[in-house]
mmCIF file of C-alpha atoms in Angstrom:
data_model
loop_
_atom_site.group_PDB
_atom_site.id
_atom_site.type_symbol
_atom_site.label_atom_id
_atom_site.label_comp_id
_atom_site.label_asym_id
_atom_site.label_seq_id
_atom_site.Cartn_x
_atom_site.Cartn_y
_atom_site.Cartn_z
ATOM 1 C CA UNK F 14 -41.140 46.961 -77.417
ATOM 2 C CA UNK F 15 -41.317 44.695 -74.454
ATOM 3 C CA UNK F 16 -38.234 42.277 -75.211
ATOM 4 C CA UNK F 17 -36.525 45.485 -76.119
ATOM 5 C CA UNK F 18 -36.863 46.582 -72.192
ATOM 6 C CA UNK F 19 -36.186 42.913 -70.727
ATOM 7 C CA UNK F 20 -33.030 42.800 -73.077
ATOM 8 C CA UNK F 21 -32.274 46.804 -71.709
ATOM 9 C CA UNK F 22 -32.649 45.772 -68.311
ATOM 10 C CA UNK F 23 -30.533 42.382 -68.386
ATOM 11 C CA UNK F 24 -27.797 44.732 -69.810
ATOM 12 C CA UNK F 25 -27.389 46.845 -67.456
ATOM 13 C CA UNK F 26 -27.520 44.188 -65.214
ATOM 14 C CA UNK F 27 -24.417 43.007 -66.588
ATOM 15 C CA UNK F 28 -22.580 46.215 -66.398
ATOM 16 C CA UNK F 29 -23.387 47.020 -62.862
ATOM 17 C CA UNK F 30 -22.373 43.952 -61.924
ATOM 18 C CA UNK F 31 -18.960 44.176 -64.242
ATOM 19 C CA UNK F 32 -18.395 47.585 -63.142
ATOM 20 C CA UNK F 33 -18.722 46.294 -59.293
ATOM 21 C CA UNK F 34 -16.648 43.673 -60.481
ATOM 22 C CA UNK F 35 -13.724 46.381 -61.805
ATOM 23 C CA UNK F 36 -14.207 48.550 -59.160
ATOM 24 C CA UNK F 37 -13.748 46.036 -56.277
ATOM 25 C CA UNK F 38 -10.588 44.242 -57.668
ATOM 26 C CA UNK F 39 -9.221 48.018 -58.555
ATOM 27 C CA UNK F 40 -9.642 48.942 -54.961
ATOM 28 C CA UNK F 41 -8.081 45.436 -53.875
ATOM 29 C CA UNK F 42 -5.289 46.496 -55.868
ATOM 30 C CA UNK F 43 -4.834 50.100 -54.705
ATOM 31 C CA UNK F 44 -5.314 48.849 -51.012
ATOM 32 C CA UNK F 45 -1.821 46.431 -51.571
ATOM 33 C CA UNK F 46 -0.632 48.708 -53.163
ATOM 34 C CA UNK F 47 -0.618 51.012 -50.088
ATOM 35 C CA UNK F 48 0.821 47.932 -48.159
ATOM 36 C CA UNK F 49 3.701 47.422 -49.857
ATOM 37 C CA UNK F 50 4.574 51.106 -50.589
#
């Protein structure tokens, strides 16, 4: 039960962190995208 929850918690960890990761570099895109329009 408990290394089921560590494992749980690492993992969504690791999406947070690759949904930041998406979400900042989507942004970055938009934002030129704006510039250049």
């Amino acid at each position: 039960m408990f290394p089921m929850v560590t494992g749980f918690m690492s993992y969504g960890q690791q999406t947070i962190r690759a949904t930041r990761y998406i979400g900042q570099s989507f942004i970055t895109t938009l934002s030129h995208t704006n510039l250049y329009l």
